XYZ file of C-alpha atoms in Angstrom:
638
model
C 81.507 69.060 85.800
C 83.955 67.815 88.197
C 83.190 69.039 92.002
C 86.225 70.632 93.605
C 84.207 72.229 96.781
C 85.637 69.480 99.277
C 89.111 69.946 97.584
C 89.509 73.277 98.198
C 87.967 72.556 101.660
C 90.605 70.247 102.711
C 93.122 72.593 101.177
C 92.160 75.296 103.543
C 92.196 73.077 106.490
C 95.768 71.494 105.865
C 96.812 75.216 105.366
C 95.629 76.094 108.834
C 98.126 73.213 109.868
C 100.859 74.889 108.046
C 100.072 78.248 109.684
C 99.807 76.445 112.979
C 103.159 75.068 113.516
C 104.562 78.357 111.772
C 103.142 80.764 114.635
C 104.239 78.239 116.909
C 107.656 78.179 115.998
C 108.195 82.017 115.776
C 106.336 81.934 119.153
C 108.348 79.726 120.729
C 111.707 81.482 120.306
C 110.403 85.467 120.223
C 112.081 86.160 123.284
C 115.639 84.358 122.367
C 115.582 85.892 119.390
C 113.624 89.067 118.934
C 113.118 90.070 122.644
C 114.729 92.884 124.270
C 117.502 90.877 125.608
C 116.995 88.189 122.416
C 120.374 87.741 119.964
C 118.338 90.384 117.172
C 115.885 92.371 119.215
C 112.371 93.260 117.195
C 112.402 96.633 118.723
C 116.131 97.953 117.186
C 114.582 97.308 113.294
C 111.460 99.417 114.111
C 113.786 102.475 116.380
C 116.027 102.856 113.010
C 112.487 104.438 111.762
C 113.014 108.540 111.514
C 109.152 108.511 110.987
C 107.081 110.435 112.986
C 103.415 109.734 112.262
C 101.641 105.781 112.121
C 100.880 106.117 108.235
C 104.743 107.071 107.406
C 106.127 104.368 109.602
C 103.632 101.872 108.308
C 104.677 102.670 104.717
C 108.657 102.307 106.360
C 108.204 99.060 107.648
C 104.569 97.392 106.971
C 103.453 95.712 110.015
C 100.964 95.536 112.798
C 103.925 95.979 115.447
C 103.547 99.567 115.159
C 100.385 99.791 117.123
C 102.215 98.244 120.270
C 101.944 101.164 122.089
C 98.829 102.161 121.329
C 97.668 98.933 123.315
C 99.958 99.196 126.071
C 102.409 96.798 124.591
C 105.901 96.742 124.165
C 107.552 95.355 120.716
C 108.492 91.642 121.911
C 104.490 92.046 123.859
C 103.240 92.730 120.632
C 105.571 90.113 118.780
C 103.836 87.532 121.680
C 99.989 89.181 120.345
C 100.162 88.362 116.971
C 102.034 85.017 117.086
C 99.566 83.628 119.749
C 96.827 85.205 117.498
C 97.774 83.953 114.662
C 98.358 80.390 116.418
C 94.328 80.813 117.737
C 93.620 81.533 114.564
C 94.771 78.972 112.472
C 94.051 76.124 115.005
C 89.933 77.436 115.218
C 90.226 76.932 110.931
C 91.983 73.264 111.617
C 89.391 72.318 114.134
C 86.433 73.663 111.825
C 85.551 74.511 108.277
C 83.389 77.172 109.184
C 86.390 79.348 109.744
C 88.418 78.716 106.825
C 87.131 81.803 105.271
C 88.635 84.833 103.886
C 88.482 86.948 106.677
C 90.985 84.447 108.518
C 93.193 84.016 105.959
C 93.421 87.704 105.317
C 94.484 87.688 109.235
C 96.968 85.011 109.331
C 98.402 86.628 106.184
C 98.699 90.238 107.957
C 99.761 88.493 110.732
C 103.009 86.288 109.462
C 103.608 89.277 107.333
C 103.772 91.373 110.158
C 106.136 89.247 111.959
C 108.321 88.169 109.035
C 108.990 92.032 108.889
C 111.139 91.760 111.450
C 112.645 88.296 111.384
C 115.847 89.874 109.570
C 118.534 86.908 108.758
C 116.459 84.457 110.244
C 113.772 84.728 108.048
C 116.283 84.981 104.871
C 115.714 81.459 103.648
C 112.991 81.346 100.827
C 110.191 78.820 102.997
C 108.801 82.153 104.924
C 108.654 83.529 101.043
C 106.995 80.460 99.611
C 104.807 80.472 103.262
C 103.660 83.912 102.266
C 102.952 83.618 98.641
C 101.096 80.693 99.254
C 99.113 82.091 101.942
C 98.629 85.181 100.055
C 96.802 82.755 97.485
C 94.553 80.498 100.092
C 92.884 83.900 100.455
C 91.553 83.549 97.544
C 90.846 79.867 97.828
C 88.685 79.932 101.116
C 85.026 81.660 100.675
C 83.995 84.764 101.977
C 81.848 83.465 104.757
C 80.861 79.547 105.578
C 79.177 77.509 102.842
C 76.054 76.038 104.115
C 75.064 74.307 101.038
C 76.875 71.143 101.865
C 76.150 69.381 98.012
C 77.861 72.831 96.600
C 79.831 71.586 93.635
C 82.294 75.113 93.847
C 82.025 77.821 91.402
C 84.079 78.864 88.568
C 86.792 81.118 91.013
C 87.422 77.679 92.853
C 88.618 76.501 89.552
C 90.788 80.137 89.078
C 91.933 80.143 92.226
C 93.320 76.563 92.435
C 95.050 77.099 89.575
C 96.833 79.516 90.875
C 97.983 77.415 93.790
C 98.693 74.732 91.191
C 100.721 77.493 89.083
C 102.644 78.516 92.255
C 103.333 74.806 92.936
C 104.728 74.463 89.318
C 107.227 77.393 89.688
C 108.753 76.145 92.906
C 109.080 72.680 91.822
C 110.504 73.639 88.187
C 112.982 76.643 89.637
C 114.200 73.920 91.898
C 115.086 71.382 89.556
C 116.050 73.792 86.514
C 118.343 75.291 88.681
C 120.181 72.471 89.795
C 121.141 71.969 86.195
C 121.645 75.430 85.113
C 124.149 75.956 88.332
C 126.493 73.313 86.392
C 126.708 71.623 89.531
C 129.070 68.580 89.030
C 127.280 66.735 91.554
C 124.339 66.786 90.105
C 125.674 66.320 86.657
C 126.981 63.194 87.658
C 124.041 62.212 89.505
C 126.007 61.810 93.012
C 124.506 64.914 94.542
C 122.765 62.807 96.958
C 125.845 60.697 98.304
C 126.567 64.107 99.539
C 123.222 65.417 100.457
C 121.838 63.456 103.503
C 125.233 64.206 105.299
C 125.260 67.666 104.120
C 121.885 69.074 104.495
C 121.198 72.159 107.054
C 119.340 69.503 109.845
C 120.007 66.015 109.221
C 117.296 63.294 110.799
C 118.010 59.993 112.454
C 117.395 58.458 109.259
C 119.676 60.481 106.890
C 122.485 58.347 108.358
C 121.489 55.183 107.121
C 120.201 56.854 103.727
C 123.633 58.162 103.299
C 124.778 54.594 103.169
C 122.331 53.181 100.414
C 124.247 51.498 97.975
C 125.692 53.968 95.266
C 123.569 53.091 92.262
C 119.777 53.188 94.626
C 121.444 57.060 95.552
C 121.976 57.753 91.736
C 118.144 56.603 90.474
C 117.380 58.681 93.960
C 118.494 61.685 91.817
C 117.106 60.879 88.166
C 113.879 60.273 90.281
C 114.197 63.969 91.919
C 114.850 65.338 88.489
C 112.536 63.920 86.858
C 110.041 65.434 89.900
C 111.317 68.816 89.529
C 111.638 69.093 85.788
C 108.854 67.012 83.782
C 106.258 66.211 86.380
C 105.101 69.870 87.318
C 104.032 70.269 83.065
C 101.929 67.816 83.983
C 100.110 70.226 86.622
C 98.589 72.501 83.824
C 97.283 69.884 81.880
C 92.992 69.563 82.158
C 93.128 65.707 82.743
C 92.341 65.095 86.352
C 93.717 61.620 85.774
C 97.123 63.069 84.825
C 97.562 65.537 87.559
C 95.974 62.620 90.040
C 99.250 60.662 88.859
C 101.674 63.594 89.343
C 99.969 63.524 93.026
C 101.141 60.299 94.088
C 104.722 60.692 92.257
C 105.158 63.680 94.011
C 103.495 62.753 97.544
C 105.912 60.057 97.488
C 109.142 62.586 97.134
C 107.465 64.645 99.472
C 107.154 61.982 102.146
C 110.924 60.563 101.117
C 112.111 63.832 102.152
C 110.092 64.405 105.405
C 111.600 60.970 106.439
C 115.231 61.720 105.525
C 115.744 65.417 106.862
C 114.330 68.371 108.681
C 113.017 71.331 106.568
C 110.669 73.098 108.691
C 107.253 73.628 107.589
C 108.049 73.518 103.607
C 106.991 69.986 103.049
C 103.883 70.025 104.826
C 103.385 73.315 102.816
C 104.351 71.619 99.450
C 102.176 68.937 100.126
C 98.739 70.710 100.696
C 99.465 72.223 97.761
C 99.439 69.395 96.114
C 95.927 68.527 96.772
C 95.113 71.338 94.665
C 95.975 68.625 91.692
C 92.808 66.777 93.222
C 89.322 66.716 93.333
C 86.454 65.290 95.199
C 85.787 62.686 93.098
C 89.382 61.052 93.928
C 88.000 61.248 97.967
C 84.690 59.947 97.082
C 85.021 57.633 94.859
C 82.277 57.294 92.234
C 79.843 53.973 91.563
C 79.165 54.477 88.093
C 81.389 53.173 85.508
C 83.759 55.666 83.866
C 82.500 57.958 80.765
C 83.688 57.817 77.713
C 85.727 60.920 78.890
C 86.913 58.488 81.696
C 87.788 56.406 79.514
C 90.071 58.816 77.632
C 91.537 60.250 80.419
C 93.172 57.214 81.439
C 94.107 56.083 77.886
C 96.133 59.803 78.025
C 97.597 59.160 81.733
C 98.903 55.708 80.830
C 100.697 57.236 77.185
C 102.008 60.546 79.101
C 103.557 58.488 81.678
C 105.021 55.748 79.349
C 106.204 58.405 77.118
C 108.146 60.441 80.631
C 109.406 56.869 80.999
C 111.109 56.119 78.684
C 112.521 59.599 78.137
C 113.965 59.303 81.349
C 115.595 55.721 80.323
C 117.247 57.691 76.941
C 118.142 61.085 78.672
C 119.658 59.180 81.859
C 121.052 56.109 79.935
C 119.463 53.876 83.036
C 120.412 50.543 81.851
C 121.263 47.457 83.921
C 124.627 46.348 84.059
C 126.036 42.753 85.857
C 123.014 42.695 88.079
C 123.072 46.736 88.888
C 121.191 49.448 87.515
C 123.644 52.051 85.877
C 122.737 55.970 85.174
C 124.357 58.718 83.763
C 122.879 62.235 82.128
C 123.073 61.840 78.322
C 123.194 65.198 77.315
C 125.828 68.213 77.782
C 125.730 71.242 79.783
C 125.799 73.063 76.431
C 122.888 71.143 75.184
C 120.627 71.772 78.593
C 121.181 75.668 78.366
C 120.069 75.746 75.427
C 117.465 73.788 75.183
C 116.466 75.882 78.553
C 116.672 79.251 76.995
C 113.818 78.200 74.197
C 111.971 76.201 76.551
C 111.537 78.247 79.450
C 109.803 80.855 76.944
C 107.587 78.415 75.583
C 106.548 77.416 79.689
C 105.125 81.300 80.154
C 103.357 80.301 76.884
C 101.828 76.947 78.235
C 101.113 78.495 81.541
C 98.930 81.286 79.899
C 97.012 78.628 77.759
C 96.485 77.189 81.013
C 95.471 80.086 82.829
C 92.995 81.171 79.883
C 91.504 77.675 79.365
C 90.743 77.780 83.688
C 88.966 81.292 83.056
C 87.041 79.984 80.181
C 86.177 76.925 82.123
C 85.247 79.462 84.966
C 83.364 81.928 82.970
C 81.442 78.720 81.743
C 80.462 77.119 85.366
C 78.493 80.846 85.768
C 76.633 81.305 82.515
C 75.722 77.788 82.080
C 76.060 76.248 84.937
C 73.635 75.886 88.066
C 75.504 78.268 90.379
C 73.634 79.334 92.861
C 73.110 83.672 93.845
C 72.590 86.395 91.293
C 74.052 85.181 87.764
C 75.475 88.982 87.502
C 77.369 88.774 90.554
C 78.900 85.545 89.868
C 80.300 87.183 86.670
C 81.674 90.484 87.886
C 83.415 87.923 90.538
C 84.767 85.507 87.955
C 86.155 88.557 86.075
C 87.466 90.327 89.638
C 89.387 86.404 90.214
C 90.906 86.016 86.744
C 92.143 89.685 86.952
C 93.997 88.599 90.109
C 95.049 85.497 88.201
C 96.741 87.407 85.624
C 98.097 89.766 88.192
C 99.668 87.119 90.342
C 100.716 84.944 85.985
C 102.361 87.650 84.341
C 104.602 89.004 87.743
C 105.344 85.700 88.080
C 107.146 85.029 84.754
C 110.184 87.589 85.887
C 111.426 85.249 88.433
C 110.592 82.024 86.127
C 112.224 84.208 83.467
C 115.261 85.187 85.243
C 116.799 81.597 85.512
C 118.410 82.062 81.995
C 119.737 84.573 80.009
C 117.635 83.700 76.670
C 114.341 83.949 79.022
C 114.920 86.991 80.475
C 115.598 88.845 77.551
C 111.987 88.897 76.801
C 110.646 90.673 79.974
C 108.864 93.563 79.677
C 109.976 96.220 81.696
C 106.445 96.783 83.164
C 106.148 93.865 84.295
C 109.825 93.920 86.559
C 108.228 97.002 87.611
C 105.040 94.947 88.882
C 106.836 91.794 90.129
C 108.971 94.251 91.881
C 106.194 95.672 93.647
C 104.282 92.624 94.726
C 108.104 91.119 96.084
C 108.218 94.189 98.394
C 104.796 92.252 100.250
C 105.992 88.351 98.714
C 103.124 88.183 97.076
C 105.686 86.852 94.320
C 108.882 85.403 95.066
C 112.230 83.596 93.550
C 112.774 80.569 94.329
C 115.779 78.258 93.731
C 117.370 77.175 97.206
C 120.063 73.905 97.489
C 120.764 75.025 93.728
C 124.269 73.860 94.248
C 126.015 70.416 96.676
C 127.929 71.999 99.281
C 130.643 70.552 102.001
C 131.217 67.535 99.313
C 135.098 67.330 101.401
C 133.154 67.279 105.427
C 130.038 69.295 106.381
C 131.630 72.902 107.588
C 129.792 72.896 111.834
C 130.787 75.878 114.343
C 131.493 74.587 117.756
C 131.310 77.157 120.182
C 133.064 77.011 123.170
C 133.720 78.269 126.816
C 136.291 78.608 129.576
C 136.819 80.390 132.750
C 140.655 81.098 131.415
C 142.255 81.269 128.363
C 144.400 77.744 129.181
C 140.821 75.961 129.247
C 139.744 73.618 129.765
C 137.564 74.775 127.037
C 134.074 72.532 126.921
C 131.584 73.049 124.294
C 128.132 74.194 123.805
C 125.415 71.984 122.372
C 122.707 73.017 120.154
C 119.497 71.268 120.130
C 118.467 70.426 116.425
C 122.136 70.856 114.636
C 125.100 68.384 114.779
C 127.364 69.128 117.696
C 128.412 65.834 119.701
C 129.091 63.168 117.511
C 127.308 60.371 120.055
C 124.077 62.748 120.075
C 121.801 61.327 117.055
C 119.441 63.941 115.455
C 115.876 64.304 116.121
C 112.392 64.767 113.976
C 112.028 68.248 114.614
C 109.397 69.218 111.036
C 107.325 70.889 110.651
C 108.829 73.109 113.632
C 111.288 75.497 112.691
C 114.181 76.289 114.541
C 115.670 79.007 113.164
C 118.878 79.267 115.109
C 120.163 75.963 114.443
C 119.336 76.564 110.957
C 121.228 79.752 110.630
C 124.507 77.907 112.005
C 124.326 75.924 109.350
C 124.755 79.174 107.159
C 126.924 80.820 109.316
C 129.536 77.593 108.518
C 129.773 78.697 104.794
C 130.332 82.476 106.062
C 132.789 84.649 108.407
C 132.031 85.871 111.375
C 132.439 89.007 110.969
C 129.492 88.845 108.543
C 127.748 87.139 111.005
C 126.626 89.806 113.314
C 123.844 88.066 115.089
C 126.544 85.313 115.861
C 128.605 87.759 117.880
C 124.854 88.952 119.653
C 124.495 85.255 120.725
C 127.764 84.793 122.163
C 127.592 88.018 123.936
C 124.200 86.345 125.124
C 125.487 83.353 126.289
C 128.473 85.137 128.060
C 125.593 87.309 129.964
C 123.787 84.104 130.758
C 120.237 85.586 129.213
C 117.831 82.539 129.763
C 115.678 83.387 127.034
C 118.908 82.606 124.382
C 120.045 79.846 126.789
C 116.342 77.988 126.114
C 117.289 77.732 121.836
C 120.288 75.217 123.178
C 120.650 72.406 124.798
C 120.474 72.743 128.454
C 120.581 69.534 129.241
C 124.356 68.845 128.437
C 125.662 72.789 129.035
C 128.457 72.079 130.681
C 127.128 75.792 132.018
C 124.226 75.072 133.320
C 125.448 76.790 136.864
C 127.189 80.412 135.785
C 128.087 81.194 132.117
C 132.050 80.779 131.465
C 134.312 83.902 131.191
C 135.791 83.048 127.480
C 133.296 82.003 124.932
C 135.869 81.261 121.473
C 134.461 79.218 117.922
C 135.931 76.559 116.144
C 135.175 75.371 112.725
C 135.037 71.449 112.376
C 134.047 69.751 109.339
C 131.739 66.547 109.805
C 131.319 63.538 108.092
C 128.984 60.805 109.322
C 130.919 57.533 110.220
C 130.856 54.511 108.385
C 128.707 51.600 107.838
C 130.466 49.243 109.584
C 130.784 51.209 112.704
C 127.108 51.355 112.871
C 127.324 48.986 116.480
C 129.451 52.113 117.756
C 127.719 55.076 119.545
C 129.090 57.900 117.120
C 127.173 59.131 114.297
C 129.653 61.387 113.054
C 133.525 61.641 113.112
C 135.163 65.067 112.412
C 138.299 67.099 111.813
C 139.235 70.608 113.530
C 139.540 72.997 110.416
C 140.742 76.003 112.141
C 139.215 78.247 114.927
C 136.538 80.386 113.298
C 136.663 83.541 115.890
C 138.946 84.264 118.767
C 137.659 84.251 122.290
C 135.867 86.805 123.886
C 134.673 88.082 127.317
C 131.574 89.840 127.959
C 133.566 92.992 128.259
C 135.830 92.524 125.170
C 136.360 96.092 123.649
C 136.736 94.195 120.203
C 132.883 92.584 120.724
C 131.800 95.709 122.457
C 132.123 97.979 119.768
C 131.445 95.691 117.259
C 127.720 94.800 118.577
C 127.317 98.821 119.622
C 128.029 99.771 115.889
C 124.763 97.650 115.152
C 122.780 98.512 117.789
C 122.929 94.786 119.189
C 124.167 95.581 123.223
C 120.931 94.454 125.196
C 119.750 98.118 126.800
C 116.786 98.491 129.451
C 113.459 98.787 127.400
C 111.517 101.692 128.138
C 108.607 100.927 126.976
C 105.807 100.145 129.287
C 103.396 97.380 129.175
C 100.144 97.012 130.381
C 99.772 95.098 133.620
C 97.021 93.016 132.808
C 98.906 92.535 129.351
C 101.716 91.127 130.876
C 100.570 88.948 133.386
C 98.411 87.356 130.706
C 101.111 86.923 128.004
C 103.768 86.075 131.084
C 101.308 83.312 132.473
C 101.266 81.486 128.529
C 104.844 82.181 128.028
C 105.466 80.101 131.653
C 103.605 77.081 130.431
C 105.178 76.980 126.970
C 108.594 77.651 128.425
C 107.745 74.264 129.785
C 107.606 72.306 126.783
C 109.960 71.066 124.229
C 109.584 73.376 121.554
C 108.622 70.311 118.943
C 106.206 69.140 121.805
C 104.412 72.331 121.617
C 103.206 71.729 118.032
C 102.486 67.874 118.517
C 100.701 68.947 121.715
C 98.548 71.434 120.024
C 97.883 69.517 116.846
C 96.705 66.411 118.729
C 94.672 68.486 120.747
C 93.136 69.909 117.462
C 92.228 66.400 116.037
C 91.011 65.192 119.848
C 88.411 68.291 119.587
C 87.377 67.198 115.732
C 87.214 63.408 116.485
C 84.632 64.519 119.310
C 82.630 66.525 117.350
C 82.254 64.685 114.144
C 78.798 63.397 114.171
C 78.206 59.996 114.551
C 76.779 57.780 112.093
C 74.502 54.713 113.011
């Protein structure tokens, strides 16, 4: 029996990361955003409630945010609360594994929950859905209180409930690549999506300019190596060869890492990657002395032909030959031919993943009955049984969304269980997945420049964002795994009009009001602004490009073209913006709720010092702190 009880150990402490920098990040930019005077205020979503009593409200809009005033809190108070809490209490389960149990994880899950539930637009993007679903599933990973038995191999629900993080892993990673195919894409079809996608993607880093000038061919196996990731590799999750799945680690880890390197998307990488140490187990930490088993022996005999045999499919179906001193690739097979072969085989996954699933429940069943877990043998059962129930809970809601990416597939859902998946989306306990299905701004990434005046002649000087492409001498910074969800959102704004935009209306109204909590998302530094707010704030819409190789001695990193202006320009007092933000219940109004003195000179005094740090600085700041306190208290060995 293979031990798994450091695995999942490790898995729960890496999670606490993840949870770290994600508290963090809403923390850091409650007040811009959902305070009172933020661009979407916390406390409007909870006031459209009609709902007069705490159990109707709570079954409105679940979250904790409700019982603000019954501690003497207002709603952006409360938002503060549980962001901080959630913060304490992911970094206490970084710093030590006696707290990655699942009392904690049931409290960072209630927590994030709470505040996703009013995060509106900026919590639209699927990583605060895969955040959740994932966390919802590390409940169920971590024990119920500390293990003292340090030599504890794990019992049969570790095995359960690591494959469900392993089954959650292989629906992300397959919707993602399936979809990219089924969208009919031609960049992806032609295997040039990504001599589009390093200048294109939402938050460029400092190195996705010099990616975006690989050579041509190096960009096209970049692709064939990301489909081959998304669409053949996560099979190899389900499969009950640890020497297999230990393979898929590194493949993966490696496209993982590629991406962390070459662009900014929050917290989702650090998130894919603990869950890939559910493929693991401890024997790949530890090591192990004695010469491999006949077993062993087998298993590596099977990793070796699996791997040859993805190979050199990938040569046939991608035509990779070399050609005058160049490697050449092109997909060998039709549109036609993919959707079809999708239809059958996406049928035939929910079939392989319920093999799976009943193989890990056999396995489990086996660890109690003839195994030497320790506590009462009964127990042990009734808890195997209670885990694989939740397993095939968590399976068979899960197929609707795998379902769903074709036609064929989706025929064959039940209706009781879109009725079930429907039910656990409501909490995203189950999501959809699927984002970047599609290359967009192929012709010049689509930016919105805003920018002010004191008269309608100008001169008109323009606002700079911190994280998102603005001035084309200002290179891009690291910013994962913090999330800045502002920045992020202009990048969706770009593909949209403003008019459907309303929170893009709130922020200019912001910035013509001078609010310093909005004013701390942007870039201070270079606000022309920084003095008194201008009396004209107007958009334009620019499309970007990054320049050239051989201007790479130059100071610019991108060149770009006006496209047209994107909204006309507006004073503080506009009737047009007035009305607009009134109709939404955006205008910033006096709160009247009351807080709690004490409350808020505590939560004013932590706000101060954070205020005080870049917002990426925070996390780093926190998380070295973290391994500072576990260096010290590691015991020593003589």
């Amino acid at each position: 029996m293979i031990s798994i009880r450091y695995t999942s150990n490790l898995f729960l402490r890496a999670f606490c990361i993840v949870y770290l920098s994600a508290f963090l990040s809403f923390y850091y930019q409650i007040p811009g955003l959902y305070g009172d005077n933020g661009v979407l205020p916390a406390s409007s979503v909870l006031e459209n409630s009609k709902h007069k009593t705490l159990s109707a409200k709570i079954h409105y809009q679940p979250t904790l945010l409700w019982l603000a005033p019954y501690l003497g809190l207002s709603t952006s108070y409360a938002l503060d609360v549980l962001a901080l809490l959630g913060a304490f209490l992911a970094f206490t389960g970084f710093i030590s594994q006696k707290f990655c149990i699942i009392p904690v994880f049931t409290a960072l899950w209630s927590l994030y929950f709470s505040i996703y539930q009013v995060g509106q637009v900026f919590v639209s993007s699927s990583f605060d859905d895969f955040l959740l679903e994932a966390g919802f599933l590390a409940i169920f990973v971590a024990p119920f209180l500390p293990n003292r038995k340090k030599t504890s191999k794990g019992s049969g629900v570790d095995a359960i409930s690591l494959w469900m993080v392993r089954w959650l892993l292989f629906r992300y990673l397959l919707t993602s690549g399936v979809a990219k195919l089924l969208s009919g894409c031609p960049k992806w079809w032609t295997l040039t999506a990504f001599n589009h996608h390093f200048e294109t993607m939402p938050l460029p880093s400092p190195l996705s300019w010099y990616s975006h000038h690989l050579p041509s061919w190096i960009l096209r196996l970049t692709a064939v190596y990301a489909n081959v990731c998304e669409l053949a590799l996560p099979f190899t999750f389900l499969l009950p060869v640890r020497h297999i799945r230990i393979t898929a680690f590194v493949f993966q880890l490696f496209l993982q890492t590629c991406i962390v390197l070459t662009g900014n998307y929050d917290f989702v990488n650090l998130l894919t990657v603990t869950l890939l140490l559910s493929l693991l187990d401890d024997k790949f930490f530890y090591g192990s002395k004695k010469a491999d088993s006949n077993w062993g022996v087998v298993g590596h005999v099977a990793n070796a032909a699996l791997f040859a045999a993805i190979s050199y499919a990938a040569l046939r179906l991608y035509s990779i030959k070399l050609d005058g001193g160049v490697v050449d690739a092109h997909i060998a097979f039709s549109k036609g031919q993919f959707n079809e072969f999708a239809g059958q085989a996406l049928v035939y996954t929910l079939h392989l993943g319920l093999v799976s699933l009943a193989g890990t429940v056999l396995y489990g069943l086996s660890r109690v009955l003839f195994g030497n877990e320790h506590g009462n043998k009964f127990f042990n059962v009734v808890k195997t049984l209670f885990y694989a129930l939740v397993a095939l809970t968590v399976f068979f809601s899960s197929t609707v969304p795998l379902a769903s990416l074709h036609p064929a597939s989706n025929a064959t859902v039940h209706p009781t269980l879109r009725t079930a998946y429907n039910r656990l989306h409501k909490t995203r306990i189950v999501n959809q997945y699927g984002l970047f299905a599609k290359v967009t701004g192929v012709d010049g990434r689509p930016e919105i420049v805003l920018e002010g005046a004191d008269g309608l002649d100008g001169p008109w000087k323009e606002y700079n964002f911190l994280y998102k492409p603005g001035n084309v001498n200002h290179s891009l910074p690291f910013v994962a795994p913090y999330s800045p969800k502002l920045d992020w959102q202009m990048y969706w704004a770009a593909y949209s009009t403003y008019d459907k935009q309303p929170w893009l209306l709130s922020l200019v109204h912001r910035l013509l009001t001078g609010r310093p909590e909005v004013l701390n998302l942007i870039d201070q530094a270079h606000s022309p602004f920084a003095a008194k707010p201008p009396k004209y704030i107007r958009a334009v819409l620019y499309k970007y490009k990054f320049t050239a190789w051989s201007h790479r001695s130059q100071p610019a990193w991108w060149v770009r073209e006006k496209v047209s202006e994107y909204f006309p320009a507006y004073t503080k007092d506009s009737p047009a913006l007035v009305d607009f933000l009134k109709a939404r219940n955006l205008l910033p109004a006096s709160t009247r709720q009351t807080v709690n003195p004490i409350w808020k000179q505590v939560l004013d005094s932590v706000r101060y010092v954070s205020d005080h740090l870049e917002a990426t600085l925070l996390f780093w700041s926190v998380f070295t702190a973290g391994l500072a306190i576990i260096a010290t208290s590691s015991p020593r060995r003589n």
